[in-house]
mmCIF file of C-alpha atoms in Angstrom:
data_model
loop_
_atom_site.group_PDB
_atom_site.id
_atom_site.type_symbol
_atom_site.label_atom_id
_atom_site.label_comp_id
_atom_site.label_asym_id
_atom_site.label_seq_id
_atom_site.Cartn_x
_atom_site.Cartn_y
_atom_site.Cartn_z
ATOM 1 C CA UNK H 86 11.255 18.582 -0.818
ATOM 2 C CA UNK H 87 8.367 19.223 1.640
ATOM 3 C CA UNK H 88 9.360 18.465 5.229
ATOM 4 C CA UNK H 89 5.447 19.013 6.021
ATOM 5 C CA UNK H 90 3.444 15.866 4.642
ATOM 6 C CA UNK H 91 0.386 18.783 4.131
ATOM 7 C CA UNK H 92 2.681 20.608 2.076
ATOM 8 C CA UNK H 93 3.647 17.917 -0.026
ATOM 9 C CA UNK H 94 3.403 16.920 -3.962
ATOM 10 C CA UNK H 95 1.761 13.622 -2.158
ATOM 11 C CA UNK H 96 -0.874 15.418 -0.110
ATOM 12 C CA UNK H 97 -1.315 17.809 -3.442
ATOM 13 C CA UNK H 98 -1.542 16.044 -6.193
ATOM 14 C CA UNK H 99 -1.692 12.281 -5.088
ATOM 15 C CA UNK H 100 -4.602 12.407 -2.889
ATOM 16 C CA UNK H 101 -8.233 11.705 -4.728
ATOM 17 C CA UNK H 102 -11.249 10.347 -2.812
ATOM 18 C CA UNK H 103 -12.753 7.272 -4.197
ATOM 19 C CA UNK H 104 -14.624 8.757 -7.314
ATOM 20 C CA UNK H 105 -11.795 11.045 -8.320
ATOM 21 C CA UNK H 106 -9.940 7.607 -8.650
ATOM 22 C CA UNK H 107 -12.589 5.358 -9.966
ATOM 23 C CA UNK H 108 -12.964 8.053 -12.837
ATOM 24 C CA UNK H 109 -9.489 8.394 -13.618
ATOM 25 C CA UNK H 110 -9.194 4.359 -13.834
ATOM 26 C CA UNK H 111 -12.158 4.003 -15.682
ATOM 27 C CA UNK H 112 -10.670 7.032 -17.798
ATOM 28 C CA UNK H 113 -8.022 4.884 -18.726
ATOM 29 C CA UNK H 114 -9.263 1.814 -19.055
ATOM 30 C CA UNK H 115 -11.780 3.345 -21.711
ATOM 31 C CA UNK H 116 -8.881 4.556 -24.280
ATOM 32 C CA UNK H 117 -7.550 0.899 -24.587
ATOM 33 C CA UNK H 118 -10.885 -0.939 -23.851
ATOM 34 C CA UNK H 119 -9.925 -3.427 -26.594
ATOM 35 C CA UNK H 120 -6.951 -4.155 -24.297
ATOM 36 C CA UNK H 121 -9.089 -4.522 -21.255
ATOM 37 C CA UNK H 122 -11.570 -6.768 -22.669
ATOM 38 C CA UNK H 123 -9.138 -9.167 -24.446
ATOM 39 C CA UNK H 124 -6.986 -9.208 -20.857
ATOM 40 C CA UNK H 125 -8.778 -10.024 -17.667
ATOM 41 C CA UNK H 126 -6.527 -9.094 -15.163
ATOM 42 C CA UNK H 127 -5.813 -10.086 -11.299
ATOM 43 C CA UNK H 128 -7.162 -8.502 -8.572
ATOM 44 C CA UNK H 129 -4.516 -5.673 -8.220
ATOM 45 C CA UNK H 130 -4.006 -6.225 -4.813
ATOM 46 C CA UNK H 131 -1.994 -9.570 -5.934
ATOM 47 C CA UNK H 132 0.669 -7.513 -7.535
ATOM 48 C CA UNK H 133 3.267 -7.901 -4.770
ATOM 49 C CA UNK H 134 6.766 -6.660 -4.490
ATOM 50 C CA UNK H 135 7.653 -8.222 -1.006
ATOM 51 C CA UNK H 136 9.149 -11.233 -2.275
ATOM 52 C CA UNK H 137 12.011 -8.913 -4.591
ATOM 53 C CA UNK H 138 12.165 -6.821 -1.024
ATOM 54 C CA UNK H 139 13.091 -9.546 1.214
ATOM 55 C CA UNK H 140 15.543 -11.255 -1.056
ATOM 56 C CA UNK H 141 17.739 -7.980 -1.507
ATOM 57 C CA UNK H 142 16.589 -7.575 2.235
ATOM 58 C CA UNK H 143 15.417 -4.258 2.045
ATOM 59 C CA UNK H 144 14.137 -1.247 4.467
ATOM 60 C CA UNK H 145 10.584 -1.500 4.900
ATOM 61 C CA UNK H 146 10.475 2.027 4.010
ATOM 62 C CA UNK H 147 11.802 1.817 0.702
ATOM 63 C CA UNK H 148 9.400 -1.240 -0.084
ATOM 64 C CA UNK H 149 6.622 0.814 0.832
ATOM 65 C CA UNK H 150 8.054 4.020 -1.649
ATOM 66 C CA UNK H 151 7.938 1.448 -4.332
ATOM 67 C CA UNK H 152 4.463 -0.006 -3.832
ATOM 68 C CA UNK H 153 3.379 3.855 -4.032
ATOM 69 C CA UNK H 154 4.848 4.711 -6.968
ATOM 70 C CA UNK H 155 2.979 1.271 -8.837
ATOM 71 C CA UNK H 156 0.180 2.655 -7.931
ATOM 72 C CA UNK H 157 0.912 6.426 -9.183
ATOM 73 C CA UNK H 158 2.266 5.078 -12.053
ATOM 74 C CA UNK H 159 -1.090 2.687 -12.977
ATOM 75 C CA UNK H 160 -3.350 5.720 -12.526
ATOM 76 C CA UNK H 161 -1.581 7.170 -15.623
ATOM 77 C CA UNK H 162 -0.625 3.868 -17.747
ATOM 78 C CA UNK H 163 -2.965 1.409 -18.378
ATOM 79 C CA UNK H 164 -1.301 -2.021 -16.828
ATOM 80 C CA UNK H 165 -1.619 -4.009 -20.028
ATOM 81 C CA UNK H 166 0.614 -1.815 -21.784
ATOM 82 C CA UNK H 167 3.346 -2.963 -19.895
ATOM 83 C CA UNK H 168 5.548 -5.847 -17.892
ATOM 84 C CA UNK H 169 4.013 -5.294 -14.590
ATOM 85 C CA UNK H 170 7.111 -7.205 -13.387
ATOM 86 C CA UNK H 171 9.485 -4.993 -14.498
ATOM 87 C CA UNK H 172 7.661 -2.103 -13.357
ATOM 88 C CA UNK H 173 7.902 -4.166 -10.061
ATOM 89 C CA UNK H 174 11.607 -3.784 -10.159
ATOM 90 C CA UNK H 175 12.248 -0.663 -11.454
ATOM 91 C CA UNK H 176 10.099 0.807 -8.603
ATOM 92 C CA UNK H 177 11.806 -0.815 -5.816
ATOM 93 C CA UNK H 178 15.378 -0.189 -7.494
ATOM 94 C CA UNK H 179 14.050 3.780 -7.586
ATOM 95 C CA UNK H 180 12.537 3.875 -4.042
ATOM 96 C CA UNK H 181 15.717 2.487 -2.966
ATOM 97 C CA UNK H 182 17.575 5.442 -4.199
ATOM 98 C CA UNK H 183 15.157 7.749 -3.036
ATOM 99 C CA UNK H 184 15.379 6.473 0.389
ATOM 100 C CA UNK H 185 19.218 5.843 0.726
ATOM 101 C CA UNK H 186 19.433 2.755 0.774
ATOM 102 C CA UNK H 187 20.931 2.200 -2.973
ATOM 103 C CA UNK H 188 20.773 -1.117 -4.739
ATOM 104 C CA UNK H 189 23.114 -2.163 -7.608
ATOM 105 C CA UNK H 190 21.046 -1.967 -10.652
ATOM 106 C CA UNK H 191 22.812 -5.488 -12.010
ATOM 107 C CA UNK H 192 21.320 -6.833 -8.466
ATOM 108 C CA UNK H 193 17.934 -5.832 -8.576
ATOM 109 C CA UNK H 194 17.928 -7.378 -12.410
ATOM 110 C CA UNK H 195 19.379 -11.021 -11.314
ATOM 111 C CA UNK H 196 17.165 -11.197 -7.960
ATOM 112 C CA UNK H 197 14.435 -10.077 -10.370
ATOM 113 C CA UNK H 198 15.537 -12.799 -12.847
ATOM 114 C CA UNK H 199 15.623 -15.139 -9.789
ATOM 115 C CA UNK H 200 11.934 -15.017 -8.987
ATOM 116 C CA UNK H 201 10.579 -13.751 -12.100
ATOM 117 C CA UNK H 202 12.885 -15.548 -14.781
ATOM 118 C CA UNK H 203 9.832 -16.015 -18.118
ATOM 119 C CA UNK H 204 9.406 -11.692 -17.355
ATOM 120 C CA UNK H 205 12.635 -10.240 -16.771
ATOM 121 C CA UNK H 206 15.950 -10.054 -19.162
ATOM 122 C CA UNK H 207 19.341 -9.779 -17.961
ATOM 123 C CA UNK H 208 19.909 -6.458 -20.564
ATOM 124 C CA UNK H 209 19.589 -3.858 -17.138
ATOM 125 C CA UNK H 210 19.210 -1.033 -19.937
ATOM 126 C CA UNK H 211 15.845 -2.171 -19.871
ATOM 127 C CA UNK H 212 15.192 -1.258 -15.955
ATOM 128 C CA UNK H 213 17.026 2.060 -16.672
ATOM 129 C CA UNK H 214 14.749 3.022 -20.020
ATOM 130 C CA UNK H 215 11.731 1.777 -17.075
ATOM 131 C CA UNK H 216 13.210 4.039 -14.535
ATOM 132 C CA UNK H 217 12.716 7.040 -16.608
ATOM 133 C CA UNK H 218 9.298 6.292 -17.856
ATOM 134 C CA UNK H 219 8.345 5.724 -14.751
ATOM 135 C CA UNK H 220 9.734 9.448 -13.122
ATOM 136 C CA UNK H 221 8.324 11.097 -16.222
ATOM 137 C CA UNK H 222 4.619 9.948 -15.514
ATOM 138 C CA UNK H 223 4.996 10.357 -12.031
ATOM 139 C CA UNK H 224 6.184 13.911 -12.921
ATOM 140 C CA UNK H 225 9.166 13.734 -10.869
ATOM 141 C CA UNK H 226 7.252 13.660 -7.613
ATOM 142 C CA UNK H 227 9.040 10.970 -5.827
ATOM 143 C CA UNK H 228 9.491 12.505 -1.792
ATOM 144 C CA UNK H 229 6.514 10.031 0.012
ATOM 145 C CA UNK H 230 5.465 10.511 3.510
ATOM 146 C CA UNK H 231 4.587 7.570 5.637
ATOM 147 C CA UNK H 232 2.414 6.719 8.879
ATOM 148 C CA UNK H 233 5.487 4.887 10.235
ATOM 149 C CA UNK H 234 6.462 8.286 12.173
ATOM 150 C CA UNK H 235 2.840 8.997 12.981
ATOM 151 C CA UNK H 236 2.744 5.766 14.618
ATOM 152 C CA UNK H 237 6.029 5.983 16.527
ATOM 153 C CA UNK H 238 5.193 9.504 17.659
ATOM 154 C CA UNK H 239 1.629 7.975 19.035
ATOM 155 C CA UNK H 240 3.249 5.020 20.527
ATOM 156 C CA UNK H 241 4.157 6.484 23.983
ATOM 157 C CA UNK H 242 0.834 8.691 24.228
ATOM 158 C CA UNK H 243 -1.133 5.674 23.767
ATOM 159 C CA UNK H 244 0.729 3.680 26.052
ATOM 160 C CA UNK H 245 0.900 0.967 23.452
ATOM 161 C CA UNK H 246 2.519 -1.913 23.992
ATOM 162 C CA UNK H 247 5.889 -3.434 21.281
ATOM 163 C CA UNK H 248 3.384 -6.275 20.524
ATOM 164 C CA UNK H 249 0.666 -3.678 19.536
ATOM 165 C CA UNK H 250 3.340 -1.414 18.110
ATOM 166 C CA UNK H 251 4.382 -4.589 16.036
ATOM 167 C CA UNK H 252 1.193 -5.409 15.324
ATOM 168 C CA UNK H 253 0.141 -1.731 14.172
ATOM 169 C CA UNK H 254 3.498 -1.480 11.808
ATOM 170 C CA UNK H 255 2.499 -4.820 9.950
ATOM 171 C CA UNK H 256 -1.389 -3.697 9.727
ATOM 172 C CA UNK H 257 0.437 -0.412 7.883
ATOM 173 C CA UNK H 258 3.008 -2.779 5.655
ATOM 174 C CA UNK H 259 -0.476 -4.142 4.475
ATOM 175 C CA UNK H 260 -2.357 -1.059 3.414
ATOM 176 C CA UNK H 261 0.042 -0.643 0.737
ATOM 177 C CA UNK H 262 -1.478 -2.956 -1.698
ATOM 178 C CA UNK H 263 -4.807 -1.447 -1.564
ATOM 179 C CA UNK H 264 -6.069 2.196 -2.605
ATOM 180 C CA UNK H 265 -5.743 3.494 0.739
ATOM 181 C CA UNK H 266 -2.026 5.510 0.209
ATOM 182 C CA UNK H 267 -4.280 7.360 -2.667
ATOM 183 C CA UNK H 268 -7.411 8.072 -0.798
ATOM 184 C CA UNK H 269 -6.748 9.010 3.426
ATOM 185 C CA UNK H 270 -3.869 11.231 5.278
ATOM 186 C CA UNK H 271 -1.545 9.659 7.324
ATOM 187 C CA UNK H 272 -2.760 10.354 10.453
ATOM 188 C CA UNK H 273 -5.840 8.511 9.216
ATOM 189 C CA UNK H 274 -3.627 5.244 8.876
ATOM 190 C CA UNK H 275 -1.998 5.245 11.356
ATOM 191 C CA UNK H 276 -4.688 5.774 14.069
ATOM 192 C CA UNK H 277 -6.706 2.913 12.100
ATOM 193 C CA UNK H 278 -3.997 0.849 12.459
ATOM 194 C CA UNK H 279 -3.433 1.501 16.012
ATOM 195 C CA UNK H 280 -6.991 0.823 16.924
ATOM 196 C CA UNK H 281 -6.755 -2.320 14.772
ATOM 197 C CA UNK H 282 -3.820 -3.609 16.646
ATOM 198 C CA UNK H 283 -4.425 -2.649 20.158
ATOM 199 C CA UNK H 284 -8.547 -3.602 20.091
ATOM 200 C CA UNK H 285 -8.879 -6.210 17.328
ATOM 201 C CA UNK H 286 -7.218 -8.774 15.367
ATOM 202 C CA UNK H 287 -7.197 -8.642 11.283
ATOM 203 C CA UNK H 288 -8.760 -12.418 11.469
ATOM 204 C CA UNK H 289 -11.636 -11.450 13.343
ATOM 205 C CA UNK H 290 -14.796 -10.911 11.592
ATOM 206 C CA UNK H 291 -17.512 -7.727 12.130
ATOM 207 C CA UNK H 292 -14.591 -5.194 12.628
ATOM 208 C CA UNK H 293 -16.477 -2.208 11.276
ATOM 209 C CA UNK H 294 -19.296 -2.774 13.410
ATOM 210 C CA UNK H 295 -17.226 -2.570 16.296
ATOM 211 C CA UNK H 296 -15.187 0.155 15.371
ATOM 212 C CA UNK H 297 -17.953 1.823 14.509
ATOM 213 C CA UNK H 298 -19.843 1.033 18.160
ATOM 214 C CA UNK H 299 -16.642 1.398 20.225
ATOM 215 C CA UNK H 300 -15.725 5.011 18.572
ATOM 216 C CA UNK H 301 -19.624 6.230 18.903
ATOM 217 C CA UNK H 302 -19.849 5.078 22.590
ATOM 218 C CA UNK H 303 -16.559 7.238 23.520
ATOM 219 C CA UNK H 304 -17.920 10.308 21.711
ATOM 220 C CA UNK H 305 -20.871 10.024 23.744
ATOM 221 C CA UNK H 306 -18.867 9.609 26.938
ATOM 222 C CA UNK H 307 -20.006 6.111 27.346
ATOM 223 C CA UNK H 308 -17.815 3.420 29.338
ATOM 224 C CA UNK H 309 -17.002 1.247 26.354
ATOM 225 C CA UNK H 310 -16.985 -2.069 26.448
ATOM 226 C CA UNK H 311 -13.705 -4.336 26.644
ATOM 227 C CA UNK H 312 -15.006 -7.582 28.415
ATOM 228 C CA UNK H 313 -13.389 -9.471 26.061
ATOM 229 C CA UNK H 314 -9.944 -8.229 27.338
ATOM 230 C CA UNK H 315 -7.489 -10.650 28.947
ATOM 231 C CA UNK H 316 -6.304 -8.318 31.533
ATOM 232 C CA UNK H 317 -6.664 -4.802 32.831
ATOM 233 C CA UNK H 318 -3.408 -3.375 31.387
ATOM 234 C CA UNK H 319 -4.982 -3.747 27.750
ATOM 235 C CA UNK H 320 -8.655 -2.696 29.228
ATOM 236 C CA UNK H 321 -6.720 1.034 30.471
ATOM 237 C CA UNK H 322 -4.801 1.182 27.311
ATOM 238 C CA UNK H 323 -8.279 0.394 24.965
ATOM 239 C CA UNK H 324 -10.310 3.214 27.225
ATOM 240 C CA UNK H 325 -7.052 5.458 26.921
ATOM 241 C CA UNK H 326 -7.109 4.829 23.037
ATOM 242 C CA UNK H 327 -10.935 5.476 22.724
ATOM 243 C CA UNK H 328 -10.775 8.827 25.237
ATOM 244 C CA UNK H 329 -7.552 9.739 22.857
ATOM 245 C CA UNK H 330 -10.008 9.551 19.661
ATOM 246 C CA UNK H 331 -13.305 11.142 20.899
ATOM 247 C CA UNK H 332 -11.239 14.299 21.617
ATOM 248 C CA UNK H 333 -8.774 13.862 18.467
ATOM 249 C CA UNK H 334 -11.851 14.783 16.128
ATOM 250 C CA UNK H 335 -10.152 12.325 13.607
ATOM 251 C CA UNK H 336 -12.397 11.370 10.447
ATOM 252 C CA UNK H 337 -14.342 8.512 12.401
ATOM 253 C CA UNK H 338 -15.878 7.781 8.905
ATOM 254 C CA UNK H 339 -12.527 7.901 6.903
ATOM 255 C CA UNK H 340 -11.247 5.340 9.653
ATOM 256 C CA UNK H 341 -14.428 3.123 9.705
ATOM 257 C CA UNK H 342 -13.761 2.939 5.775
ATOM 258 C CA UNK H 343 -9.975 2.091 6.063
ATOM 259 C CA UNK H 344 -10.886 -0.350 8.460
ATOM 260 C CA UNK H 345 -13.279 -2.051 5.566
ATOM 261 C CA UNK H 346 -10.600 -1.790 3.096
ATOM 262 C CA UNK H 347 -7.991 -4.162 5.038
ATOM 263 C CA UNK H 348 -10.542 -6.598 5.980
ATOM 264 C CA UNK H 349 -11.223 -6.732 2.162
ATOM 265 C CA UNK H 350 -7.756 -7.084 1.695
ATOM 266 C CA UNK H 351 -7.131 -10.250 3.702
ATOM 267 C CA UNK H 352 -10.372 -11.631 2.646
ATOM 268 C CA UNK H 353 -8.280 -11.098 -0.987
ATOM 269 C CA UNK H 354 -5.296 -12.711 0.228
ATOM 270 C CA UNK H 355 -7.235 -15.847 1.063
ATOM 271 C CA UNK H 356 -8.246 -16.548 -2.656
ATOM 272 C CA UNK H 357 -4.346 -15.567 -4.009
ATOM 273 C CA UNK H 358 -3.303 -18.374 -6.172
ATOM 274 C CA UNK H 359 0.436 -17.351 -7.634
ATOM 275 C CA UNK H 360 0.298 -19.892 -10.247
ATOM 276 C CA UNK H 361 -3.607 -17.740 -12.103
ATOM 277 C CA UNK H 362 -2.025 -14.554 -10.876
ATOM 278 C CA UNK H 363 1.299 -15.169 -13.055
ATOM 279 C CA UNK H 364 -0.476 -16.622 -15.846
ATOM 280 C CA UNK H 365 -3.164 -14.143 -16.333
ATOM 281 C CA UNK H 366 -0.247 -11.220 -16.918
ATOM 282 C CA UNK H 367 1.839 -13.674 -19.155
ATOM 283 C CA UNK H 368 -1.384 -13.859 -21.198
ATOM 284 C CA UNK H 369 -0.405 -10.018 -22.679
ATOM 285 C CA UNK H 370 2.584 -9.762 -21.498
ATOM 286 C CA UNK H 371 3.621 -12.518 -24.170
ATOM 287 C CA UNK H 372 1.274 -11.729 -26.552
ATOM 288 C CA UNK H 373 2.652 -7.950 -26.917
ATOM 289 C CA UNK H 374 6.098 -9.472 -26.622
ATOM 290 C CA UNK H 375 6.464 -7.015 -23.238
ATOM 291 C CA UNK H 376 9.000 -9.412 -21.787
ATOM 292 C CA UNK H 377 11.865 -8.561 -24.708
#
């Protein structure tokens, strides 16, 4: 185990930029493109966990060790190949382990059954034969680092507030259902979702222009502009942030592209429909009798 995220399996071998990881989908997508033609498939993004994690009211943490390893695990087997929902619950029953907070495998399998009951048997041999598949093709790499301690160890420099704090720890719960784990460093999260939290809102529309602007005009020593604040507690705190990241020399442009990536997210979320999401995977999951 690597104490040092930069050390790490994760930082080694589980961090691609974006054509390293279009390739390698694309890759995979091309040795069963019967498969992928015969399947459309969800936006990935809609393959959520949270409701299994909040029923067997699990750590955050372990929730987010789970929603990595789906994603490791579909860079190496093609979705359509398998029951996405039991790789759903297999993950989270692993993460759980790996992050001591150990669920009951006969648990996981009836909360499963619960909220998944046309994709999920009660025979748990089948989560354990899942378990294993899924360790072998993540080639036993399961420590994961998250932003949650790069965030609490920012909180007090930035004089950030519990509602931005909040704020900044749901904005990081999010990025887990898009490619950003894969692609940027922690540090790279967690200042995005700092400056998210303590300068925007995730409804608000043009965010990468301003991040973009406000970043720039602190670089260039400029007084940037927060006359949209409510009070001059946040204005200090937004000039504190911006001072903080013109002398951090963070990736502005790995930021400004995180930034895009959770606005595309909740633009995503507004076009979920859990009834097409659930029938679309049924469609093979059925068909190649993946639910057995």
């Amino acid at each position: 185990m690597a104490a040092n995220y930069w050390d790490s399996t994760q930082h080694k071998y589980w961090q691609f930029d974006r054509k390293a990881l279009m390739n390698t989908r694309q890759a995979l997508e091309k040795e069963e493109s019967a498969l992928v033609q015969q399947y459309p498939l969800p936006d990935r993004r809609h393959l959520k966990l949270i409701k299994l994690g909040r029923r067997l009211q699990t750590r955050q943490q372990a929730i987010a060790t789970a929603q990595i390893y789906i994603r490791r695990f579909y860079l190496r087997v093609e979705i359509r190949k398998t029951n996405p929902y039991l790789v759903i619950s297999t993950a989270l029953y692993l993460a759980c382990k790996m992050e001591e907070c150990p669920q009951y495998i006969r648990v996981i399998v009836s909360e499963a059954r619960n909220i998944w009951p046309e994709f999920i048997v009660t025979d748990v041999s089948k989560l354990g034969e899942c378990e294993f598949f899924l360790i072998s093709e993540m080639d036993c790499q399961l420590i994961v680092h998250h932003p949650y301690r790069t965030l609490g160890q920012l909180q007090n420099t930035l004089n950030m507030g519990q509602e931005d704090v909040t704020l900044a720890w749901n904005i990081i719960n999010d990025h887990y259902l898009t490619d950003l784990p894969l692609l940027y460093p922690l540090h790279i999260i967690a200042a995005m979702a700092i400056f998210f939290a303590m300068t925007l809102k995730p409804s608000q529309g043009g965010l990468q222009t301003a991040l973009a602007t406000a970043i720039l005009s602190a670089k260039e020593k400029e007084s940037p502009s927060t006359e949209n604040s409510d009070n001059n507690l946040q204005k200090k705190k937004v000039k504190h942030l911006l001072e903080w990241l013109a002398k951090s020399e963070i990736d502005i442009a790995a930021m400004i592209d995180s930034t895009q990536e959770i606005i595309s997210l909740y633009e995503v979320w507004e076009q979920y429909n859990d009834k097409t999401c659930k029938e679309q995977i049924a469609r093979f999951v059925k068909a190649r009798n993946l639910d057995k």
